[in-house]
Coordinates of N, CA and C in Angstrom, one line a residue:
Q129 N 0.9 -1.2 0.0 CA 0.0 0.0 0.0 C 0.9 1.2 0.0
W130 N 0.5 2.2 -0.8 CA 1.4 3.4 -1.0 C 0.6 4.6 -1.2
N131 N 1.0 5.7 -0.5 CA 0.3 7.0 -0.6 C 1.0 7.8 -1.6
V132 N 0.3 8.1 -2.7 CA 1.0 8.9 -3.8 C 1.4 10.3 -3.3
S133 N 0.6 10.9 -2.5 CA 0.8 12.2 -2.0 C 2.0 12.3 -1.1
T134 N 2.1 11.4 -0.1 CA 3.1 11.5 0.9 C 4.3 10.6 0.6
R135 N 4.1 9.7 -0.4 CA 5.1 8.8 -0.9 C 5.6 7.9 0.2
Q136 N 4.7 7.5 1.1 CA 4.9 6.6 2.1 C 4.0 5.4 2.0
G137 N 4.5 4.3 2.5 CA 3.7 3.1 2.5 C 4.4 1.9 3.1
F138 N 3.9 0.7 2.9 CA 4.4 -0.5 3.4 C 4.2 -1.7 2.4
A139 N 4.9 -2.7 2.6 CA 4.8 -3.9 1.7 C 5.3 -5.1 2.4
T140 N 4.9 -6.3 2.0 CA 5.4 -7.5 2.5 C 6.8 -7.8 1.9
D141 N 7.6 -8.7 2.5 CA 8.9 -9.0 2.0 C 8.7 -9.7 0.6
Q142 N 7.7 -10.4 0.4 CA 7.5 -11.1 -0.9 C 7.3 -10.1 -2.0
W143 N 6.7 -9.0 -1.7 CA 6.4 -7.9 -2.7 C 7.8 -7.4 -3.2
F144 N 8.7 -7.2 -2.3 CA 10.0 -6.7 -2.8 C 10.8 -7.8 -3.6
I145 N 10.6 -9.1 -3.1 CA 11.3 -10.2 -3.8 C 10.8 -10.3 -5.2
N146 N 9.4 -10.2 -5.4 CA 8.8 -10.2 -6.7 C 9.3 -9.1 -7.6
L147 N 9.8 -8.1 -7.1 CA 10.3 -7.0 -7.9 C 11.8 -7.1 -8.1
G148 N 12.4 -8.1 -7.6 CA 13.9 -8.3 -7.7 C 14.7 -7.4 -6.8
E149 N 14.0 -6.8 -5.8 CA 14.7 -5.8 -4.9 C 15.1 -6.5 -3.6
T150 N 16.2 -6.0 -3.0 CA 16.6 -6.4 -1.7 C 16.3 -5.4 -0.6
T151 N 16.0 -4.2 -1.1 CA 15.7 -3.1 -0.1 C 14.3 -3.4 0.5
R152 N 14.1 -2.9 1.7 CA 12.8 -2.9 2.3 C 12.3 -1.5 2.5
D153 N 12.8 -0.6 1.8 CA 12.4 0.8 1.8 C 11.5 1.0 0.6
I154 N 10.2 1.2 0.8 CA 9.3 1.3 -0.3 C 9.5 2.5 -1.1
T155 N 10.0 3.6 -0.5 CA 10.2 4.8 -1.2 C 11.4 4.7 -2.2
Q156 N 12.2 3.7 -2.1 CA 13.3 3.5 -3.0 C 12.9 2.6 -4.2
V157 N 11.7 2.0 -4.1 CA 11.2 1.1 -5.1 C 10.1 1.7 -5.9
I158 N 9.2 2.4 -5.3 CA 8.1 3.1 -6.0 C 8.7 4.1 -6.9
D159 N 8.2 4.2 -8.1 CA 8.6 5.1 -9.2 C 10.0 4.7 -9.7
T160 N 10.6 3.7 -9.2 CA 11.9 3.2 -9.7 C 11.8 2.0 -10.6
Y161 N 11.4 0.9 -9.9 CA 11.1 -0.4 -10.6 C 12.3 -0.7 -11.6
R162 N 13.5 -0.6 -11.1 CA 14.7 -0.7 -11.9 C 14.8 -2.1 -12.6
Y163 N 14.2 -3.1 -12.0 CA 14.4 -4.5 -12.6 C 13.2 -4.9 -13.4
M164 N 12.2 -4.0 -13.6 CA 11.1 -4.3 -14.4 C 11.4 -3.9 -15.9
H165 N 10.8 -4.7 -16.8 CA 11.0 -4.5 -18.2 C 10.5 -3.1 -18.5
P166 N 11.3 -2.4 -19.4 CA 11.0 -1.0 -19.7 C 9.5 -0.8 -20.2
E167 N 9.0 -1.7 -21.0 CA 7.6 -1.5 -21.5 C 6.6 -1.6 -20.3
D168 N 6.8 -2.6 -19.4 CA 5.9 -2.7 -18.3 C 6.1 -1.6 -17.3
R169 N 7.3 -1.2 -17.1 CA 7.6 -0.1 -16.2 C 6.9 1.2 -16.7
T170 N 7.0 1.5 -18.0 CA 6.3 2.7 -18.5 C 4.8 2.7 -18.3
A171 N 4.2 1.5 -18.5 CA 2.8 1.4 -18.4 C 2.4 1.5 -16.9
L172 N 3.1 1.0 -16.0 CA 2.8 1.1 -14.6 C 2.9 2.5 -14.1
L173 N 4.0 3.2 -14.4 CA 4.2 4.6 -14.0 C 3.2 5.5 -14.6
Q174 N 2.8 5.2 -15.8 CA 1.7 6.0 -16.4 C 0.4 5.9 -15.6
F175 N 0.1 4.6 -15.2 CA -1.1 4.4 -14.4 C -1.0 5.2 -13.1
I176 N 0.2 5.2 -12.4 CA 0.3 5.9 -11.2 C 0.1 7.4 -11.4
D177 N 0.6 8.0 -12.4 CA 0.4 9.4 -12.7 C -1.1 9.7 -13.0
E178 N -1.8 8.8 -13.7 CA -3.2 9.0 -14.0 C -4.0 8.8 -12.8
A179 N -3.6 7.8 -11.9 CA -4.4 7.6 -10.7 C -4.3 8.8 -9.8
A180 N -3.1 9.4 -9.7 CA -2.9 10.6 -8.9 C -3.8 11.8 -9.3
Q181 N -4.1 11.8 -10.6 CA -5.0 12.8 -11.2 C -6.5 12.4 -11.3
G182 N -6.8 11.2 -10.8 CA -8.1 10.8 -10.8 C -8.6 10.3 -12.1
Q183 N -7.6 10.0 -13.0 CA -8.0 9.6 -14.4 C -8.0 8.1 -14.6
A184 N -7.5 7.3 -13.6 CA -7.4 5.9 -13.7 C -7.7 5.3 -12.3
H185 N -8.2 4.1 -12.2 CA -8.6 3.5 -10.9 C -7.9 2.1 -10.7
T186 N -7.7 1.4 -11.8 CA -7.1 0.0 -11.7 C -6.1 -0.2 -12.8
F187 N -5.2 -1.1 -12.4 CA -4.1 -1.5 -13.4 C -3.9 -3.0 -13.2
G188 N -3.9 -3.7 -14.4 CA -3.6 -5.1 -14.4 C -2.7 -5.5 -15.6
R189 N -1.7 -6.2 -15.3 CA -0.7 -6.5 -16.4 C 0.2 -7.7 -15.9
H190 N 0.6 -8.5 -16.9 CA 1.7 -9.4 -16.7 C 3.0 -8.7 -17.0
V191 N 3.8 -8.6 -16.0 CA 5.1 -7.9 -16.1 C 6.3 -8.8 -16.0
R192 N 7.4 -8.3 -16.6 CA 8.6 -9.0 -16.6 C 9.6 -8.4 -15.7
I193 N 10.2 -9.2 -14.8 CA 11.2 -8.7 -13.8 C 12.5 -9.4 -14.1
R194 N 13.6 -8.6 -14.1 CA 14.9 -9.1 -14.3 C 15.5 -9.7 -13.0
Q195 N 15.7 -11.0 -13.0 CA 16.2 -11.7 -11.9 C 17.3 -12.7 -12.3
N196 N 18.4 -12.7 -11.8 CA 19.5 -13.6 -12.2 C 19.8 -13.6 -13.7
N197 N 19.7 -12.4 -14.2 CA 20.0 -12.2 -15.6 C 19.0 -12.8 -16.6
E198 N 17.8 -13.1 -16.0 CA 16.7 -13.6 -16.8 C 15.4 -12.9 -16.5
W199 N 14.5 -12.9 -17.5 CA 13.2 -12.3 -17.3 C 12.3 -13.3 -16.7
H200 N 11.6 -12.9 -15.6 CA 10.6 -13.8 -15.0 C 9.3 -13.0 -15.0
W201 N 8.2 -13.8 -15.1 CA 6.9 -13.2 -15.2 C 6.1 -13.1 -13.9
Y202 N 5.5 -12.0 -13.7 CA 4.7 -11.8 -12.5 C 3.3 -11.1 -12.9
K203 N 2.3 -11.5 -12.2 CA 1.0 -10.8 -12.5 C 0.9 -9.7 -11.5
Y204 N 0.7 -8.5 -12.1 CA 0.8 -7.3 -11.3 C -0.6 -6.6 -11.3
H205 N -1.1 -6.2 -10.1 CA -2.4 -5.5 -10.1 C -2.3 -4.3 -9.1
A206 N -2.8 -3.2 -9.5 CA -2.9 -2.0 -8.6 C -4.2 -1.3 -8.7
S207 N -4.7 -0.8 -7.6 CA -6.0 -0.1 -7.7 C -6.0 1.0 -6.6
L208 N -6.9 1.9 -6.8 CA -7.1 2.9 -5.7 C -7.7 2.3 -4.5
R209 N -7.2 2.7 -3.3 CA -7.8 2.1 -2.1 C -9.2 2.6 -1.8
A210 N -9.4 3.9 -2.3 CA -10.7 4.5 -2.2 C -10.9 5.4 -3.4
P211 N -12.2 5.6 -3.8 CA -12.4 6.5 -4.9 C -11.7 7.8 -4.8
H212 N -11.1 8.3 -5.9 CA -10.4 9.6 -5.9 C -11.3 10.7 -5.7
A213 N -10.9 11.7 -4.9 CA -11.6 12.9 -4.7 C -10.6 14.1 -4.7
S214 N -11.0 15.2 -5.2 CA -10.1 16.3 -5.3 C -9.7 16.8 -3.9
G215 N -8.4 16.9 -3.7 CA -7.9 17.4 -2.4 C -7.6 16.3 -1.5
E216 N -8.0 15.1 -1.7 CA -7.8 13.9 -0.9 C -6.4 13.3 -1.2
Q217 N -5.8 12.6 -0.3 CA -4.6 11.9 -0.5 C -5.0 10.6 -1.3
V218 N -4.1 10.3 -2.3 CA -4.4 9.2 -3.1 C -3.6 8.0 -2.6
E219 N -4.3 6.9 -2.2 CA -3.6 5.7 -1.8 C -3.8 4.6 -2.8
L220 N -2.7 3.9 -3.1 CA -2.8 2.8 -4.1 C -2.5 1.5 -3.3
V221 N -3.2 0.4 -3.7 CA -2.9 -0.9 -3.2 C -2.3 -1.8 -4.4
F222 N -1.1 -2.4 -4.1 CA -0.5 -3.2 -5.1 C -0.4 -4.6 -4.7
L223 N -0.7 -5.5 -5.7 CA -0.6 -6.9 -5.5 C 0.3 -7.5 -6.6
S224 N 1.1 -8.5 -6.3 CA 1.9 -9.2 -7.3 C 1.9 -10.7 -7.0
A225 N 2.0 -11.5 -8.1 CA 2.0 -12.9 -7.9 C 2.9 -13.5 -9.0
D226 N 3.7 -14.5 -8.5 CA 4.6 -15.2 -9.4 C 3.9 -16.1 -10.4
I227 N 3.9 -15.8 -11.7 CA 3.3 -16.7 -12.7 C 4.3 -17.2 -13.7
D228 N 5.6 -17.2 -13.3 CA 6.6 -17.6 -14.2 C 6.4 -19.1 -14.7
N229 N 6.1 -20.0 -13.8 CA 5.9 -21.4 -14.2 C 4.7 -21.5 -15.1
L230 N 3.6 -20.7 -14.8 CA 2.4 -20.7 -15.7 C 2.8 -20.2 -17.1
K231 N 3.6 -19.2 -17.2 CA 4.0 -18.7 -18.5 C 4.9 -19.7 -19.2
K232 N 5.7 -20.5 -18.5 CA 6.5 -21.5 -19.2 C 5.6 -22.6 -19.7
I233 N 4.6 -23.0 -18.9 CA 3.7 -24.0 -19.3 C 2.9 -23.5 -20.5
E234 N 2.5 -22.3 -20.5 CA 1.7 -21.7 -21.6 C 2.6 -21.7 -22.9
A235 N 3.9 -21.3 -22.7 CA 4.8 -21.3 -23.9 C 5.0 -22.7 -24.4
N236 N 5.1 -23.7 -23.5 CA 5.3 -25.1 -24.0 C 4.0 -25.6 -24.7
L237 N 2.8 -25.2 -24.2 CA 1.6 -25.6 -24.9 C 1.4 -24.9 -26.2
I238 N 1.8 -23.7 -26.3 CA 1.8 -23.0 -27.6 C 2.7 -23.6 -28.6
Q239 N 3.9 -24.0 -28.1 CA 4.9 -24.7 -29.0 C 4.4 -26.0 -29.4
A240 N 3.8 -26.8 -28.5 CA 3.3 -28.1 -28.8 C 2.1 -28.0 -29.8
K241 N 1.3 -27.0 -29.6 CA 0.1 -26.7 -30.5 C 0.7 -26.4 -31.9
A242 N 1.7 -25.6 -32.0 CA 2.3 -25.3 -33.3 C 2.9 -26.5 -34.0
K243 N 3.5 -27.4 -33.2 CA 4.1 -28.6 -33.8 C 3.0 -29.5 -34.3
A244 N 1.9 -29.6 -33.5 CA 0.8 -30.5 -33.8 C 0.1 -30.0 -35.1
E245 N 0.0 -28.7 -35.2 CA -0.6 -28.1 -36.4 C 0.3 -28.3 -37.6
E246 N 1.6 -28.2 -37.5 CA 2.5 -28.4 -38.5 C 2.5 -29.9 -39.0
S247 N 2.5 -30.8 -38.0 CA 2.4 -32.2 -38.2 C 1.2 -32.5 -39.0
D248 N 0.0 -31.9 -38.6 CA -1.2 -32.2 -39.3 C -1.2 -31.7 -40.7
R249 N -0.5 -30.5 -40.9 CA -0.4 -29.9 -42.3 C 0.4 -30.8 -43.2
L250 N 1.5 -31.3 -42.6 CA 2.4 -32.2 -43.4 C 1.7 -33.5 -43.7
K251 N 1.0 -34.0 -42.7 CA 0.3 -35.3 -43.0 C -0.8 -35.1 -44.1
S252 N -1.5 -34.0 -44.0 CA -2.5 -33.7 -45.1 C -1.8 -33.6 -46.4
A253 N -0.7 -32.9 -46.5 CA 0.1 -32.8 -47.7 C 0.6 -34.2 -48.2
F254 N 1.0 -35.0 -47.3 CA 1.5 -36.3 -47.6 C 0.4 -37.2 -48.2
I255 N -0.8 -37.1 -47.5 CA -1.9 -37.9 -48.0 C -2.4 -37.5 -49.4
A256 N -2.4 -36.2 -49.6 CA -2.8 -35.6 -50.9 C -1.8 -36.1 -52.0
N257 N -0.5 -36.1 -51.6 CA 0.5 -36.5 -52.6 C 0.4 -38.0 -52.8
M258 N 0.2 -38.8 -51.8 CA 0.1 -40.2 -51.9 C -1.2 -40.6 -52.7
S259 N -2.2 -39.8 -52.6 CA -3.4 -40.1 -53.4 C -3.1 -40.0 -54.9
H260 N -2.4 -39.0 -55.2 CA -2.0 -38.8 -56.6 C -1.0 -39.9 -57.1
E261 N -0.1 -40.3 -56.2 CA 0.9 -41.3 -56.5 C 0.2 -42.7 -56.7
I262 N -0.8 -42.9 -55.8 CA -1.4 -44.2 -55.9 C -2.3 -44.3 -57.2
R263 N -2.9 -43.2 -57.5 CA -3.8 -43.3 -58.7 C -3.0 -43.5 -60.0
T264 N -1.8 -43.1 -60.1 CA -1.0 -43.2 -61.3 C -0.7 -44.7 -61.6
P265 N -0.2 -45.5 -60.7 CA 0.0 -47.0 -61.1 C -1.4 -47.7 -61.2
L266 N -2.3 -47.3 -60.3 CA -3.6 -47.9 -60.3 C -4.3 -47.7 -61.7
N267 N -4.2 -46.6 -62.2 CA -4.8 -46.3 -63.5 C -4.2 -47.2 -64.6
A268 N -2.9 -47.3 -64.5 CA -2.2 -48.2 -65.5 C -2.6 -49.6 -65.3
I269 N -2.8 -50.1 -64.1 CA -3.2 -51.5 -63.8 C -4.6 -51.7 -64.4
V270 N -5.5 -50.8 -64.0 CA -6.9 -51.0 -64.5 C -7.0 -50.9 -66.0
G271 N -6.3 -49.9 -66.6 CA -6.3 -49.7 -68.0 C -5.8 -50.9 -68.8
F272 N -4.6 -51.3 -68.5 CA -4.1 -52.5 -69.2 C -4.8 -53.8 -68.9
S273 N -5.3 -53.9 -67.7 CA -6.1 -55.1 -67.4 C -7.3 -55.2 -68.2
D274 N -7.9 -54.0 -68.4 CA -9.1 -53.9 -69.3 C -8.9 -54.3 -70.7
L275 N -7.6 -53.9 -71.2 CA -7.3 -54.2 -72.6 C -7.1 -55.7 -72.7
L276 N -6.7 -56.4 -71.7 CA -6.5 -57.9 -71.8 C -7.7 -58.7 -71.9
K277 N -8.9 -58.0 -71.7 CA -10.2 -58.7 -71.9 C -10.3 -59.3 -73.3
D278 N -9.7 -58.5 -74.2 CA -9.9 -58.9 -75.6 C -8.5 -59.3 -76.2
L279 N -8.0 -60.5 -75.8 CA -6.7 -60.9 -76.2 C -6.5 -61.1 -77.7
D280 N -7.6 -61.4 -78.4 CA -7.5 -61.6 -79.9 C -7.2 -60.3 -80.6
A281 N -7.4 -59.2 -80.0 CA -7.2 -57.9 -80.6 C -5.7 -57.5 -80.6
F282 N -4.9 -58.2 -79.9 CA -3.5 -57.8 -79.8 C -2.6 -59.0 -80.1
S283 N -1.4 -58.7 -80.5 CA -0.4 -59.7 -80.7 C 0.2 -60.2 -79.4
P284 N 0.8 -61.4 -79.5 CA 1.4 -61.9 -78.2 C 2.5 -61.0 -77.7
E285 N 3.2 -60.3 -78.5 CA 4.2 -59.3 -78.0 C 3.6 -58.2 -77.3
E286 N 2.5 -57.7 -77.8 CA 1.7 -56.6 -77.1 C 1.1 -57.0 -75.8
V287 N 0.6 -58.3 -75.8 CA 0.0 -58.8 -74.6 C 1.1 -58.9 -73.5
K288 N 2.3 -59.4 -73.9 CA 3.4 -59.5 -73.0 C 3.8 -58.2 -72.5
Q289 N 3.8 -57.2 -73.3 CA 4.2 -55.8 -72.9 C 3.1 -55.3 -71.9
F290 N 1.8 -55.6 -72.1 CA 0.8 -55.1 -71.2 C 1.0 -55.8 -69.8
V291 N 1.3 -57.0 -69.8 CA 1.5 -57.8 -68.6 C 2.7 -57.2 -67.8
E292 N 3.7 -56.9 -68.5 CA 4.9 -56.4 -67.9 C 4.6 -55.0 -67.2
T293 N 3.8 -54.2 -68.0 CA 3.4 -52.9 -67.5 C 2.6 -53.0 -66.2
I294 N 1.7 -54.0 -66.2 CA 0.8 -54.2 -65.1 C 1.7 -54.7 -63.9
N295 N 2.6 -55.6 -64.1 CA 3.5 -56.0 -63.0 C 4.4 -54.9 -62.5
I296 N 4.9 -54.1 -63.3 CA 5.7 -52.9 -62.9 C 4.9 -52.0 -62.0
N297 N 3.7 -51.7 -62.4 CA 2.8 -50.8 -61.7 C 2.3 -51.4 -60.4
C298 N 2.1 -52.8 -60.4 CA 1.7 -53.5 -59.2 C 2.8 -53.3 -58.1
T299 N 4.1 -53.5 -58.6 CA 5.2 -53.4 -57.7 C 5.3 -52.0 -57.1
L300 N 5.1 -51.0 -58.0 CA 5.1 -49.6 -57.6 C 4.0 -49.3 -56.6
L301 N 2.8 -49.8 -56.9 CA 1.7 -49.6 -56.0 C 2.0 -50.2 -54.6
L302 N 2.5 -51.4 -54.6 CA 2.8 -52.1 -53.4 C 3.8 -51.3 -52.5
A303 N 4.8 -50.8 -53.2 CA 5.9 -50.0 -52.5 C 5.2 -48.7 -51.9
L304 N 4.3 -48.1 -52.6 CA 3.6 -46.9 -52.0 C 2.8 -47.3 -50.8
I305 N 2.1 -48.4 -50.9 CA 1.3 -48.8 -49.8 C 2.2 -49.2 -48.6
N306 N 3.3 -49.8 -48.8 CA 4.3 -50.1 -47.7 C 4.8 -48.8 -47.1
D307 N 5.1 -47.8 -47.9 CA 5.5 -46.5 -47.4 C 4.5 -45.9 -46.4
I308 N 3.2 -46.0 -46.8 CA 2.1 -45.4 -46.0 C 2.1 -46.2 -44.7
L309 N 2.2 -47.5 -44.8 CA 2.1 -48.4 -43.6 C 3.3 -48.1 -42.7
D310 N 4.5 -47.9 -43.3 CA 5.6 -47.5 -42.5 C 5.4 -46.2 -41.7
L311 N 4.8 -45.2 -42.4 CA 4.6 -44.0 -41.7 C 3.6 -44.2 -40.5
S312 N 2.6 -45.0 -40.7 CA 1.7 -45.3 -39.6 C 2.4 -46.0 -38.4
R313 N 3.4 -46.9 -38.8 CA 4.1 -47.6 -37.8 C 5.0 -46.6 -37.0
I314 N 5.6 -45.7 -37.8 CA 6.5 -44.7 -37.1 C 5.7 -43.8 -36.1
E315 N 4.5 -43.4 -36.5 CA 3.7 -42.5 -35.7 C 3.2 -43.3 -34.5
S316 N 2.9 -44.6 -34.6 CA 2.4 -45.3 -33.5 C 3.6 -45.9 -32.6
G317 N 4.8 -45.7 -33.1 CA 5.9 -46.2 -32.3 C 6.1 -47.7 -32.4
T318 N 5.6 -48.3 -33.5 CA 5.7 -49.8 -33.6 C 6.6 -50.2 -34.8
M319 N 7.5 -49.3 -35.2 CA 8.3 -49.5 -36.4 C 9.4 -50.6 -36.0
D320 N 9.5 -51.6 -36.8 CA 10.6 -52.6 -36.6 C 11.7 -52.3 -37.6
F321 N 12.9 -52.4 -37.0 CA 14.2 -52.2 -37.8 C 14.8 -53.6 -38.1
K322 N 15.1 -53.7 -39.3 CA 15.8 -54.9 -39.8 C 17.2 -54.5 -40.3
F323 N 18.2 -55.1 -39.8 CA 19.6 -54.8 -40.2 C 20.1 -55.7 -41.3
G324 N 20.7 -55.1 -42.3 CA 21.2 -55.9 -43.4 C 22.0 -55.1 -44.4
A325 N 22.6 -55.7 -45.3 CA 23.4 -55.0 -46.3 C 22.5 -54.4 -47.3
F326 N 22.9 -53.2 -47.8 CA 22.2 -52.5 -48.9 C 23.1 -51.7 -49.7
N327 N 22.6 -51.3 -50.9 CA 23.4 -50.5 -51.8 C 23.1 -49.0 -51.6
L328 N 24.0 -48.3 -50.9 CA 23.7 -46.9 -50.6 C 23.7 -46.1 -51.9
A329 N 24.6 -46.4 -52.8 CA 24.7 -45.6 -54.1 C 23.3 -45.7 -54.8
F330 N 22.8 -47.0 -54.9 CA 21.5 -47.2 -55.6 C 20.4 -46.4 -54.9
I331 N 20.3 -46.4 -53.6 CA 19.3 -45.7 -52.9 C 19.4 -44.2 -53.1
M332 N 20.6 -43.6 -53.1 CA 20.8 -42.2 -53.3 C 20.5 -41.8 -54.7
Q333 N 20.7 -42.7 -55.7 CA 20.3 -42.5 -57.1 C 18.8 -42.4 -57.2
E334 N 18.1 -43.3 -56.5 CA 16.7 -43.3 -56.5 C 16.1 -42.0 -56.0
V335 N 16.7 -41.6 -54.9 CA 16.3 -40.3 -54.2 C 16.5 -39.2 -55.2
H336 N 17.7 -39.2 -55.8 CA 18.0 -38.1 -56.8 C 17.0 -38.1 -57.9
E337 N 16.7 -39.2 -58.5 CA 15.8 -39.3 -59.6 C 14.4 -39.0 -59.3
S338 N 14.0 -39.2 -58.1 CA 12.6 -39.0 -57.7 C 12.4 -37.5 -57.3

C-alpha cells in the first residue's frame, strides 16, 4: 500500500522479492522499478500518474522482472484504495503474484500446438501426394487389365508388354502402400528395424531421380 501524495507506504517481503529488490524501503522502489521491463515499467508509471490525477482506478498486467540475468513473469495489479476525490490523498494498493511457471507451461503448450498443427499440415500434404501417386499406377493397372479382356485384338508381343506394365505398376503400388504403412508404424511407435546389407549408391540415385 502506498500513498501517492506522501510517498509513504508498506509492503510484505515477498512484494520486494517479486520486484527483484533487496531493499525494504518502499520509497526506493516506487517510481523506480529498476528491474522491471521498460515496457511494463512505462505502463505502470503512467497508471500511477493517471491515478494521482483521478484519471485511472485500476491497473492489471503481466510484467517481466529481471532476476539472475533472466526475465521472470509476474502478475501485477494495482488499484485505488478508495475513490479519488479532489484534495484527498491518493492511496494505491499493489498486488503481485509469481506466474513464471504458468508462463513457461503456456509457452510449451503454444509450441506443442504449433508442432501439432505443422504435423497435421504435413500429414495432409502427404496424404494428398500419396493419393496422386497411388492413382498413377492404379490407372495403369486398371487400363491395361481392361485391354487384356480382348486378347484376340493384340499380338502376343503386345500382350506380353501389357502384362509387364501391369507387373511394374503393381510393384510400384505395393511400394507406395508399404511406405504409407511404415509412416503409420513410425507414428504409433511400432516400427521394426531390420539390419542388413544394402546398396547406398543405388538408394541415393533413386532419391535423386525422384
